Amino acid sequence: MAAKNKETAPDFRRLHQDLVTHILKGKGNSSELERQAAFNHSGLTGPLKTLIDKVANYSYKVTDDDIAAVKGSGIAEDQIFELVVCAAVGQASRQYTNALGALEEVVTNKKGGEHAS
Amino acid sequence: MRLEILNNGYTLWTKVLFAIIKAASRYPVPDAAKIVFYRPEFYGSPMKKLTHQAMRGPSQWSVGDREIMAAFVSKLNECTFCVKAHGAVAARAYGDRTKVDDVLADLGTAAMEAPLHATLVMIGKLTRQQSINADDVRGVMAAGASHQQIEDALAICFAFNTTNRLANAPSSDAFESGAKYLLKRGYQ
């Protein structure tokens, strides 16, 4: 049985924005610049780049060695936690934003067509 | 867990909660669930609110439909634990295990309502290829899904594309973790 039909999208978009703000601007052990780089999946180097690439593109391939290599490069566990979260939310957010754009395009064209007729 | 902080870095209250869950269910809290309890002000609290809204908030999709979307996205992201967990919830919500098994085995041949099928195809493409276009959306609308249903499905897709990555990356295989636990601690 379907739950009561009520518009929820604005709520979800706000919750999504709230999550992004928390992870990028909230209190953390890594800098906002580092978190933004992990979120954007750009501007990273070395073992951290390897780890973030995997989290964004094929997270099931992350290994114990990938995490150990990042720790070995001097990045603390709490920073790794934050940057992995930023990478995951970043990749999913790019998908989400792209799809909302496609939906918006369809809805806008539909409305334009209705007005034209 | 590959990060020691995700094994031991919890507040006393959270440790008590984990112990209660373990006592009640006879299983340790799964790694995939643990991550939302670590420094919840950073990620877990806003993520739990968002996921609850997508999975249990008001929607034209039933809970079973939403859980099957979660299991399907998890399958594409190769998150074994999430597939089994959300597949089980979907089967319970539908009262139909076969429907869930069929979707997870082969979406192309699984029998279901056209709007749900088209929506699963769309979120599958988004998960695999990272993007969809206006024609993909038109296809779902032509199958009978509403604008709002599409938006709700995209919310689920976001939640599980995030959750799957965070279940996979910091944790060794969930079943390996379970096996290790049972070998070390037994069944008491």
PDB file of C-alpha atoms in Angstrom:
ATOM      1  CA  MET A   1       0.000   0.000   0.000  1.00  0.00           C
ATOM      2  CA  ALA A   2       1.400   3.410  -0.956  1.00  0.00           C
ATOM      3  CA  ALA A   3       1.969   5.927   1.793  1.00  0.00           C
ATOM      4  CA  LYS A   4      -0.016   9.167   1.798  1.00  0.00           C
ATOM      5  CA  ASN A   5       0.762  11.250  -1.274  1.00  0.00           C
ATOM      6  CA  LYS A   6       2.297  14.514  -0.207  1.00  0.00           C
ATOM      7  CA  GLU A   7       5.033  16.617  -1.753  1.00  0.00           C
ATOM      8  CA  THR A   8       8.325  15.662  -0.137  1.00  0.00           C
ATOM      9  CA  ALA A   9      10.910  16.827  -2.639  1.00  0.00           C
ATOM     10  CA  PRO A  10      11.641  20.279  -1.198  1.00  0.00           C
ATOM     11  CA  ASP A  11      12.222  18.591   2.173  1.00  0.00           C
ATOM     12  CA  PHE A  12      14.620  16.102   0.684  1.00  0.00           C
ATOM     13  CA  ARG A  13      16.531  18.730  -1.264  1.00  0.00           C
ATOM     14  CA  ARG A  14      16.902  20.725   1.941  1.00  0.00           C
ATOM     15  CA  LEU A  15      18.081  17.630   3.833  1.00  0.00           C
ATOM     16  CA  HIS A  16      20.595  16.920   1.069  1.00  0.00           C
ATOM     17  CA  GLN A  17      21.924  20.480   1.248  1.00  0.00           C
ATOM     18  CA  ASP A  18      22.108  20.219   5.038  1.00  0.00           C
ATOM     19  CA  LEU A  19      24.195  17.029   4.773  1.00  0.00           C
ATOM     20  CA  VAL A  20      26.575  18.630   2.271  1.00  0.00           C
ATOM     21  CA  THR A  21      26.981  21.707   4.481  1.00  0.00           C
ATOM     22  CA  HIS A  22      27.702  19.538   7.545  1.00  0.00           C
ATOM     23  CA  ILE A  23      30.464  17.536   5.878  1.00  0.00           C
ATOM     24  CA  LEU A  24      32.107  20.414   4.035  1.00  0.00           C
ATOM     25  CA  LYS A  25      31.768  23.239   6.568  1.00  0.00           C
ATOM     26  CA  GLY A  26      31.213  21.495   9.900  1.00  0.00           C
ATOM     27  CA  LYS A  27      33.790  20.960  12.610  1.00  0.00           C
ATOM     28  CA  GLY A  28      36.421  18.527  11.405  1.00  0.00           C
ATOM     29  CA  ASN A  29      40.038  17.426  11.487  1.00  0.00           C
ATOM     30  CA  SER A  30      40.756  18.021   7.816  1.00  0.00           C
ATOM     31  CA  SER A  31      40.681  21.464   6.214  1.00  0.00           C
ATOM     32  CA  GLU A  32      37.662  22.678   4.256  1.00  0.00           C
ATOM     33  CA  LEU A  33      39.926  22.741   1.185  1.00  0.00           C
ATOM     34  CA  GLU A  34      40.818  19.055   1.609  1.00  0.00           C
ATOM     35  CA  ARG A  35      37.193  18.089   2.167  1.00  0.00           C
ATOM     36  CA  GLN A  36      36.098  20.038  -0.896  1.00  0.00           C
ATOM     37  CA  ALA A  37      38.814  18.327  -2.983  1.00  0.00           C
ATOM     38  CA  ALA A  38      37.617  14.878  -1.866  1.00  0.00           C
ATOM     39  CA  PHE A  39      33.994  15.883  -2.520  1.00  0.00           C
ATOM     40  CA  ASN A  40      34.878  17.209  -5.998  1.00  0.00           C
ATOM     41  CA  HIS A  41      37.159  14.246  -6.668  1.00  0.00           C
ATOM     42  CA  SER A  42      39.856  16.558  -7.963  1.00  0.00           C
ATOM     43  CA  GLY A  43      43.198  18.033  -6.971  1.00  0.00           C
ATOM     44  CA  LEU A  44      44.379  15.077  -4.895  1.00  0.00           C
ATOM     45  CA  THR A  45      47.672  13.211  -5.139  1.00  0.00           C
ATOM     46  CA  GLY A  46      49.382  10.050  -3.909  1.00  0.00           C
ATOM     47  CA  PRO A  47      47.697   7.289  -1.890  1.00  0.00           C
ATOM     48  CA  LEU A  48      44.813   9.603  -0.950  1.00  0.00           C
ATOM     49  CA  LYS A  49      44.004  10.109  -4.636  1.00  0.00           C
ATOM     50  CA  THR A  50      44.000   6.323  -5.161  1.00  0.00           C
ATOM     51  CA  LEU A  51      41.617   5.824  -2.228  1.00  0.00           C
ATOM     52  CA  ILE A  52      39.245   8.628  -3.212  1.00  0.00           C
ATOM     53  CA  ASP A  53      39.202   7.427  -6.856  1.00  0.00           C
ATOM     54  CA  LYS A  54      38.077   4.013  -5.644  1.00  0.00           C
ATOM     55  CA  VAL A  55      35.454   5.370  -3.241  1.00  0.00           C
ATOM     56  CA  ALA A  56      33.967   7.500  -6.022  1.00  0.00           C
ATOM     57  CA  ASN A  57      34.094   4.953  -8.845  1.00  0.00           C
ATOM     58  CA  TYR A  58      34.220   1.411  -7.453  1.00  0.00           C
ATOM     59  CA  SER A  59      34.104   1.401  -3.692  1.00  0.00           C
ATOM     60  CA  TYR A  60      33.963  -2.409  -3.543  1.00  0.00           C
ATOM     61  CA  LYS A  61      37.591  -2.439  -4.732  1.00  0.00           C
ATOM     62  CA  VAL A  62      38.938  -0.568  -1.686  1.00  0.00           C
ATOM     63  CA  THR A  63      41.440  -2.776   0.160  1.00  0.00           C
ATOM     64  CA  ASP A  64      43.109  -2.813   3.559  1.00  0.00           C
ATOM     65  CA  ASP A  65      46.319  -1.777   1.744  1.00  0.00           C
ATOM     66  CA  ASP A  66      44.662   1.338   0.266  1.00  0.00           C
ATOM     67  CA  ILE A  67      43.722   2.560   3.745  1.00  0.00           C
ATOM     68  CA  ALA A  68      47.115   1.560   5.182  1.00  0.00           C
ATOM     69  CA  ALA A  69      48.906   3.504   2.421  1.00  0.00           C
ATOM     70  CA  VAL A  70      46.955   6.665   3.260  1.00  0.00           C
ATOM     71  CA  LYS A  71      47.716   6.230   6.969  1.00  0.00           C
ATOM     72  CA  GLY A  72      51.378   5.686   6.027  1.00  0.00           C
ATOM     73  CA  SER A  73      51.406   9.013   4.187  1.00  0.00           C
ATOM     74  CA  GLY A  74      50.731  10.751   7.502  1.00  0.00           C
ATOM     75  CA  ILE A  75      46.971  11.309   7.310  1.00  0.00           C
ATOM     76  CA  ALA A  76      45.167  10.570  10.574  1.00  0.00           C
ATOM     77  CA  GLU A  77      42.228   8.157  10.801  1.00  0.00           C
ATOM     78  CA  ASP A  78      39.728  10.905  11.616  1.00  0.00           C
ATOM     79  CA  GLN A  79      40.822  12.807   8.519  1.00  0.00           C
ATOM     80  CA  ILE A  80      40.508   9.666   6.396  1.00  0.00           C
ATOM     81  CA  PHE A  81      36.997   9.110   7.761  1.00  0.00           C
ATOM     82  CA  GLU A  82      35.995  12.666   6.825  1.00  0.00           C
ATOM     83  CA  LEU A  83      37.548  12.555   3.358  1.00  0.00           C
ATOM     84  CA  VAL A  84      36.001   9.177   2.506  1.00  0.00           C
ATOM     85  CA  VAL A  85      32.589  10.509   3.587  1.00  0.00           C
ATOM     86  CA  CYS A  86      33.101  13.632   1.449  1.00  0.00           C
ATOM     87  CA  ALA A  87      34.083  11.505  -1.568  1.00  0.00           C
ATOM     88  CA  ALA A  88      31.009   9.269  -1.233  1.00  0.00           C
ATOM     89  CA  VAL A  89      28.571  12.139  -0.741  1.00  0.00           C
ATOM     90  CA  GLY A  90      30.269  14.097  -3.541  1.00  0.00           C
ATOM     91  CA  GLN A  91      29.909  11.368  -6.141  1.00  0.00           C
ATOM     92  CA  ALA A  92      26.300  10.627  -5.188  1.00  0.00           C
ATOM     93  CA  SER A  93      25.552  14.371  -5.221  1.00  0.00           C
ATOM     94  CA  ARG A  94      26.865  14.748  -8.768  1.00  0.00           C
ATOM     95  CA  GLN A  95      24.538  11.960  -9.895  1.00  0.00           C
ATOM     96  CA  TYR A  96      21.627  13.502  -8.002  1.00  0.00           C
ATOM     97  CA  THR A  97      22.194  17.017  -9.359  1.00  0.00           C
ATOM     98  CA  ASN A  98      22.560  15.712 -12.917  1.00  0.00           C
ATOM     99  CA  ALA A  99      19.309  13.738 -12.648  1.00  0.00           C
ATOM    100  CA  LEU A 100      17.363  16.656 -11.147  1.00  0.00           C
ATOM    101  CA  GLY A 101      18.599  18.729 -14.106  1.00  0.00           C
ATOM    102  CA  ALA A 102      17.225  16.148 -16.563  1.00  0.00           C
ATOM    103  CA  LEU A 103      13.910  16.079 -14.670  1.00  0.00           C
ATOM    104  CA  GLU A 104      13.766  19.876 -14.624  1.00  0.00           C
ATOM    105  CA  GLU A 105      14.394  19.978 -18.385  1.00  0.00           C
ATOM    106  CA  VAL A 106      11.434  17.689 -19.044  1.00  0.00           C
ATOM    107  CA  VAL A 107       9.104  19.549 -16.700  1.00  0.00           C
ATOM    108  CA  THR A 108      10.101  22.971 -18.064  1.00  0.00           C
ATOM    109  CA  ASN A 109       9.602  21.889 -21.691  1.00  0.00           C
ATOM    110  CA  LYS A 110       6.250  20.378 -20.792  1.00  0.00           C
ATOM    111  CA  LYS A 111       5.106  23.610 -19.176  1.00  0.00           C
ATOM    112  CA  GLY A 112       6.407  25.621 -22.150  1.00  0.00           C
ATOM    113  CA  GLY A 113       4.450  23.354 -24.495  1.00  0.00           C
ATOM    114  CA  GLU A 114       1.281  23.753 -22.432  1.00  0.00           C
ATOM    115  CA  HIS A 115       1.611  27.566 -22.465  1.00  0.00           C
ATOM    116  CA  ALA A 116       2.251  27.592 -26.208  1.00  0.00           C
ATOM    117  CA  SER A 117      -0.886  25.636 -27.003  1.00  0.00           C
TER     118      SER A 117
ATOM    119  CA  MET B   1      36.844  -2.148  10.155  1.00  0.00           C
ATOM    120  CA  ARG B   2      39.862  -0.748   8.359  1.00  0.00           C
ATOM    121  CA  LEU B   3      39.843   2.352  10.556  1.00  0.00           C
ATOM    122  CA  GLU B   4      40.394   1.650  14.235  1.00  0.00           C
ATOM    123  CA  ILE B   5      38.264   4.677  15.173  1.00  0.00           C
ATOM    124  CA  LEU B   6      35.266   2.879  13.641  1.00  0.00           C
ATOM    125  CA  ASN B   7      35.906  -0.110  15.906  1.00  0.00           C
ATOM    126  CA  ASN B   8      36.408   1.708  19.169  1.00  0.00           C
ATOM    127  CA  GLY B   9      35.820   5.429  18.781  1.00  0.00           C
ATOM    128  CA  TYR B  10      32.304   5.646  20.176  1.00  0.00           C
ATOM    129  CA  THR B  11      30.805   7.410  23.154  1.00  0.00           C
ATOM    130  CA  LEU B  12      29.862   5.350  26.190  1.00  0.00           C
ATOM    131  CA  TRP B  13      26.168   5.705  25.367  1.00  0.00           C
ATOM    132  CA  THR B  14      26.727   4.407  21.831  1.00  0.00           C
ATOM    133  CA  LYS B  15      28.730   1.449  23.165  1.00  0.00           C
ATOM    134  CA  VAL B  16      25.827   0.641  25.497  1.00  0.00           C
ATOM    135  CA  LEU B  17      23.446   0.895  22.548  1.00  0.00           C
ATOM    136  CA  PHE B  18      25.623  -1.488  20.488  1.00  0.00           C
ATOM    137  CA  ALA B  19      25.642  -3.936  23.415  1.00  0.00           C
ATOM    138  CA  ILE B  20      21.843  -3.784  23.689  1.00  0.00           C
ATOM    139  CA  ILE B  21      21.460  -4.381  19.942  1.00  0.00           C
ATOM    140  CA  LYS B  22      23.857  -7.317  20.117  1.00  0.00           C
ATOM    141  CA  ALA B  23      22.076  -8.812  23.124  1.00  0.00           C
ATOM    142  CA  ALA B  24      18.678  -8.494  21.449  1.00  0.00           C
ATOM    143  CA  SER B  25      19.664  -9.686  17.974  1.00  0.00           C
ATOM    144  CA  ARG B  26      22.542 -12.027  18.932  1.00  0.00           C
ATOM    145  CA  TYR B  27      24.653 -10.315  16.240  1.00  0.00           C
ATOM    146  CA  PRO B  28      27.099  -7.420  16.489  1.00  0.00           C
ATOM    147  CA  VAL B  29      26.003  -4.125  14.916  1.00  0.00           C
ATOM    148  CA  PRO B  30      26.893  -4.351  11.201  1.00  0.00           C
ATOM    149  CA  ASP B  31      29.791  -2.215   9.986  1.00  0.00           C
ATOM    150  CA  ALA B  32      27.484  -0.543   7.477  1.00  0.00           C
ATOM    151  CA  ALA B  33      25.310   0.705  10.343  1.00  0.00           C
ATOM    152  CA  LYS B  34      28.189   1.589  12.691  1.00  0.00           C
ATOM    153  CA  ILE B  35      29.490   4.393  10.504  1.00  0.00           C
ATOM    154  CA  VAL B  36      26.450   6.605  11.167  1.00  0.00           C
ATOM    155  CA  PHE B  37      27.161   6.393  14.910  1.00  0.00           C
ATOM    156  CA  TYR B  38      30.726   7.656  14.637  1.00  0.00           C
ATOM    157  CA  ARG B  39      30.931  11.418  15.254  1.00  0.00           C
ATOM    158  CA  PRO B  40      27.263  11.676  14.260  1.00  0.00           C
ATOM    159  CA  GLU B  41      27.338  15.471  14.146  1.00  0.00           C
ATOM    160  CA  PHE B  42      29.644  15.236  11.119  1.00  0.00           C
ATOM    161  CA  TYR B  43      27.772  12.721   8.952  1.00  0.00           C
ATOM    162  CA  GLY B  44      25.475  10.291  10.765  1.00  0.00           C
ATOM    163  CA  SER B  45      22.793  12.650  12.094  1.00  0.00           C
ATOM    164  CA  PRO B  46      22.046  14.521   8.847  1.00  0.00           C
ATOM    165  CA  MET B  47      22.369  11.275   6.848  1.00  0.00           C
ATOM    166  CA  LYS B  48      19.930   9.375   9.070  1.00  0.00           C
ATOM    167  CA  LYS B  49      17.335  12.156   8.706  1.00  0.00           C
ATOM    168  CA  LEU B  50      17.782  12.197   4.931  1.00  0.00           C
ATOM    169  CA  THR B  51      17.562   8.417   4.594  1.00  0.00           C
ATOM    170  CA  HIS B  52      14.484   8.199   6.797  1.00  0.00           C
ATOM    171  CA  GLN B  53      12.766  10.860   4.703  1.00  0.00           C
ATOM    172  CA  ALA B  54      13.566   8.984   1.477  1.00  0.00           C
ATOM    173  CA  MET B  55      12.639   5.527   2.777  1.00  0.00           C
ATOM    174  CA  ARG B  56       9.768   6.200   5.177  1.00  0.00           C
ATOM    175  CA  GLY B  57       8.605   9.749   4.467  1.00  0.00           C
ATOM    176  CA  PRO B  58       5.388  10.440   2.536  1.00  0.00           C
ATOM    177  CA  SER B  59       5.582   9.092  -1.030  1.00  0.00           C
ATOM    178  CA  GLN B  60       3.460   7.561  -3.763  1.00  0.00           C
ATOM    179  CA  TRP B  61       5.922   4.640  -3.675  1.00  0.00           C
ATOM    180  CA  SER B  62       5.181   1.914  -1.152  1.00  0.00           C
ATOM    181  CA  VAL B  63       7.808   0.947   1.433  1.00  0.00           C
ATOM    182  CA  GLY B  64       8.361  -2.293  -0.509  1.00  0.00           C
ATOM    183  CA  ASP B  65       8.999  -0.347  -3.726  1.00  0.00           C
ATOM    184  CA  ARG B  66      11.488   1.905  -1.956  1.00  0.00           C
ATOM    185  CA  GLU B  67      13.307  -0.969  -0.311  1.00  0.00           C
ATOM    186  CA  ILE B  68      13.594  -2.812  -3.622  1.00  0.00           C
ATOM    187  CA  MET B  69      15.086   0.335  -5.182  1.00  0.00           C
ATOM    188  CA  ALA B  70      17.618   0.416  -2.318  1.00  0.00           C
ATOM    189  CA  ALA B  71      18.486  -3.266  -2.827  1.00  0.00           C
ATOM    190  CA  PHE B  72      18.780  -2.810  -6.601  1.00  0.00           C
ATOM    191  CA  VAL B  73      21.122   0.207  -6.347  1.00  0.00           C
ATOM    192  CA  SER B  74      23.146  -1.724  -3.745  1.00  0.00           C
ATOM    193  CA  LYS B  75      23.474  -4.631  -6.142  1.00  0.00           C
ATOM    194  CA  LEU B  76      24.892  -2.382  -8.864  1.00  0.00           C
ATOM    195  CA  ASN B  77      27.355  -0.935  -6.353  1.00  0.00           C
ATOM    196  CA  GLU B  78      28.314  -4.468  -5.280  1.00  0.00           C
ATOM    197  CA  CYS B  79      27.438  -3.834  -1.650  1.00  0.00           C
ATOM    198  CA  THR B  80      26.600  -7.406  -0.640  1.00  0.00           C
ATOM    199  CA  PHE B  81      25.475  -6.583   2.881  1.00  0.00           C
ATOM    200  CA  CYS B  82      23.109  -3.812   1.725  1.00  0.00           C
ATOM    201  CA  VAL B  83      21.602  -6.024  -1.008  1.00  0.00           C
ATOM    202  CA  LYS B  84      20.757  -8.747   1.501  1.00  0.00           C
ATOM    203  CA  ALA B  85      19.527  -6.350   4.188  1.00  0.00           C
ATOM    204  CA  HIS B  86      17.271  -4.235   1.964  1.00  0.00           C
ATOM    205  CA  GLY B  87      16.202  -7.221  -0.131  1.00  0.00           C
ATOM    206  CA  ALA B  88      14.981  -8.828   3.100  1.00  0.00           C
ATOM    207  CA  VAL B  89      13.108  -5.659   4.128  1.00  0.00           C
ATOM    208  CA  ALA B  90      11.508  -5.399   0.665  1.00  0.00           C
ATOM    209  CA  ALA B  91      10.429  -9.055   0.765  1.00  0.00           C
ATOM    210  CA  ARG B  92       8.873  -8.552   4.192  1.00  0.00           C
ATOM    211  CA  ALA B  93       7.140  -5.317   3.152  1.00  0.00           C
ATOM    212  CA  TYR B  94       5.730  -6.888  -0.010  1.00  0.00           C
ATOM    213  CA  GLY B  95       5.062 -10.268   1.583  1.00  0.00           C
ATOM    214  CA  ASP B  96       6.663 -11.609  -1.604  1.00  0.00           C
ATOM    215  CA  ARG B  97      10.240 -12.932  -1.678  1.00  0.00           C
ATOM    216  CA  THR B  98       9.993 -14.079  -5.294  1.00  0.00           C
ATOM    217  CA  LYS B  99       9.342 -10.567  -6.590  1.00  0.00           C
ATOM    218  CA  VAL B 100      12.504  -9.310  -4.901  1.00  0.00           C
ATOM    219  CA  ASP B 101      14.615 -12.266  -6.028  1.00  0.00           C
ATOM    220  CA  ASP B 102      13.420 -11.808  -9.609  1.00  0.00           C
ATOM    221  CA  VAL B 103      14.331  -8.110  -9.678  1.00  0.00           C
ATOM    222  CA  LEU B 104      17.774  -8.785  -8.256  1.00  0.00           C
ATOM    223  CA  ALA B 105      18.384 -11.730 -10.609  1.00  0.00           C
ATOM    224  CA  ASP B 106      17.309 -10.066 -13.869  1.00  0.00           C
ATOM    225  CA  LEU B 107      15.421  -6.781 -14.040  1.00  0.00           C
ATOM    226  CA  GLY B 108      14.742  -7.345 -17.734  1.00  0.00           C
ATOM    227  CA  THR B 109      12.540 -10.385 -17.149  1.00  0.00           C
ATOM    228  CA  ALA B 110      11.108  -9.571 -13.692  1.00  0.00           C
ATOM    229  CA  ALA B 111       7.345  -9.019 -13.675  1.00  0.00           C
ATOM    230  CA  MET B 112       6.153  -5.828 -11.999  1.00  0.00           C
ATOM    231  CA  GLU B 113       4.175  -2.642 -12.552  1.00  0.00           C
ATOM    232  CA  ALA B 114       5.450  -0.533 -15.490  1.00  0.00           C
ATOM    233  CA  PRO B 115       6.204   2.643 -13.470  1.00  0.00           C
ATOM    234  CA  LEU B 116       8.376   0.715 -10.985  1.00  0.00           C
ATOM    235  CA  HIS B 117      10.179  -1.167 -13.741  1.00  0.00           C
ATOM    236  CA  ALA B 118      10.952   2.001 -15.712  1.00  0.00           C
ATOM    237  CA  THR B 119      12.106   3.758 -12.538  1.00  0.00           C
ATOM    238  CA  LEU B 120      14.478   0.913 -11.655  1.00  0.00           C
ATOM    239  CA  VAL B 121      15.924   1.082 -15.180  1.00  0.00           C
ATOM    240  CA  MET B 122      16.458   4.845 -14.768  1.00  0.00           C
ATOM    241  CA  ILE B 123      18.132   4.708 -11.352  1.00  0.00           C
ATOM    242  CA  GLY B 124      20.179   1.744 -12.581  1.00  0.00           C
ATOM    243  CA  LYS B 125      21.536   3.830 -15.441  1.00  0.00           C
ATOM    244  CA  LEU B 126      22.221   6.753 -13.095  1.00  0.00           C
ATOM    245  CA  THR B 127      24.118   4.479 -10.704  1.00  0.00           C
ATOM    246  CA  ARG B 128      26.172   2.768 -13.421  1.00  0.00           C
ATOM    247  CA  GLN B 129      26.826   5.694 -15.743  1.00  0.00           C
ATOM    248  CA  GLN B 130      26.638   8.601 -13.257  1.00  0.00           C
ATOM    249  CA  SER B 131      24.160  10.523 -15.427  1.00  0.00           C
ATOM    250  CA  ILE B 132      20.799  10.351 -17.178  1.00  0.00           C
ATOM    251  CA  ASN B 133      19.189  12.636 -19.737  1.00  0.00           C
ATOM    252  CA  ALA B 134      15.769  14.118 -20.455  1.00  0.00           C
ATOM    253  CA  ASP B 135      14.835  11.172 -22.704  1.00  0.00           C
ATOM    254  CA  ASP B 136      15.436   8.771 -19.812  1.00  0.00           C
ATOM    255  CA  VAL B 137      13.065  10.818 -17.662  1.00  0.00           C
ATOM    256  CA  ARG B 138      10.453  11.001 -20.449  1.00  0.00           C
ATOM    257  CA  GLY B 139      10.605   7.201 -20.701  1.00  0.00           C
ATOM    258  CA  VAL B 140       9.772   6.834 -17.013  1.00  0.00           C
ATOM    259  CA  MET B 141       6.912   9.338 -17.267  1.00  0.00           C
ATOM    260  CA  ALA B 142       5.566   7.521 -20.350  1.00  0.00           C
ATOM    261  CA  ALA B 143       5.495   4.332 -18.261  1.00  0.00           C
ATOM    262  CA  GLY B 144       3.213   6.096 -15.798  1.00  0.00           C
ATOM    263  CA  ALA B 145       5.466   7.438 -13.035  1.00  0.00           C
ATOM    264  CA  SER B 146       4.690  10.947 -11.806  1.00  0.00           C
ATOM    265  CA  HIS B 147       7.142  13.829 -11.513  1.00  0.00           C
ATOM    266  CA  GLN B 148       7.027  13.389  -7.746  1.00  0.00           C
ATOM    267  CA  GLN B 149       7.666   9.658  -7.924  1.00  0.00           C
ATOM    268  CA  ILE B 150      10.738  10.295 -10.065  1.00  0.00           C
ATOM    269  CA  GLU B 151      12.003  12.878  -7.611  1.00  0.00           C
ATOM    270  CA  ASP B 152      11.418  10.476  -4.696  1.00  0.00           C
ATOM    271  CA  ALA B 153      13.276   7.680  -6.522  1.00  0.00           C
ATOM    272  CA  LEU B 154      16.231  10.011  -7.150  1.00  0.00           C
ATOM    273  CA  ALA B 155      16.342  10.698  -3.411  1.00  0.00           C
ATOM    274  CA  ILE B 156      16.606   6.952  -2.695  1.00  0.00           C
ATOM    275  CA  CYS B 157      19.238   6.631  -5.396  1.00  0.00           C
ATOM    276  CA  PHE B 158      21.282   9.393  -3.724  1.00  0.00           C
ATOM    277  CA  ALA B 159      20.936   7.858  -0.266  1.00  0.00           C
ATOM    278  CA  PHE B 160      22.120   4.434  -1.360  1.00  0.00           C
ATOM    279  CA  ASN B 161      24.854   5.609  -3.685  1.00  0.00           C
ATOM    280  CA  THR B 162      26.266   7.287  -0.585  1.00  0.00           C
ATOM    281  CA  THR B 163      25.532   4.477   1.876  1.00  0.00           C
ATOM    282  CA  ASN B 164      26.906   1.710  -0.360  1.00  0.00           C
ATOM    283  CA  ARG B 165      30.213   3.523  -0.796  1.00  0.00           C
ATOM    284  CA  LEU B 166      30.519   3.997   2.951  1.00  0.00           C
ATOM    285  CA  ALA B 167      29.571   0.399   3.661  1.00  0.00           C
ATOM    286  CA  ASN B 168      32.170  -0.843   1.178  1.00  0.00           C
ATOM    287  CA  ALA B 169      35.169   1.438   1.692  1.00  0.00           C
ATOM    288  CA  PRO B 170      35.978   1.493   5.423  1.00  0.00           C
ATOM    289  CA  SER B 171      34.896  -2.060   6.097  1.00  0.00           C
ATOM    290  CA  SER B 172      36.309  -5.369   5.005  1.00  0.00           C
ATOM    291  CA  ASP B 173      33.640  -7.676   3.628  1.00  0.00           C
ATOM    292  CA  ALA B 174      30.744  -7.746   6.094  1.00  0.00           C
ATOM    293  CA  PHE B 175      30.474 -11.522   5.951  1.00  0.00           C
ATOM    294  CA  GLU B 176      34.211 -11.879   6.499  1.00  0.00           C
ATOM    295  CA  SER B 177      33.807  -9.653   9.557  1.00  0.00           C
ATOM    296  CA  GLY B 178      30.949 -11.854  10.742  1.00  0.00           C
ATOM    297  CA  ALA B 179      32.996 -15.003  10.184  1.00  0.00           C
ATOM    298  CA  LYS B 180      35.920 -13.516  12.097  1.00  0.00           C
ATOM    299  CA  TYR B 181      33.609 -12.606  14.960  1.00  0.00           C
ATOM    300  CA  LEU B 182      32.035 -16.056  15.150  1.00  0.00           C
ATOM    301  CA  LEU B 183      35.422 -17.768  15.077  1.00  0.00           C
ATOM    302  CA  LYS B 184      36.785 -15.550  17.814  1.00  0.00           C
ATOM    303  CA  ARG B 185      33.750 -15.265  20.091  1.00  0.00           C
ATOM    304  CA  GLY B 186      31.602 -18.251  19.266  1.00  0.00           C
ATOM    305  CA  TYR B 187      27.843 -18.089  19.684  1.00  0.00           C
ATOM    306  CA  GLN B 188      27.312 -17.096  23.325  1.00  0.00           C
TER     307      GLN B 188
END
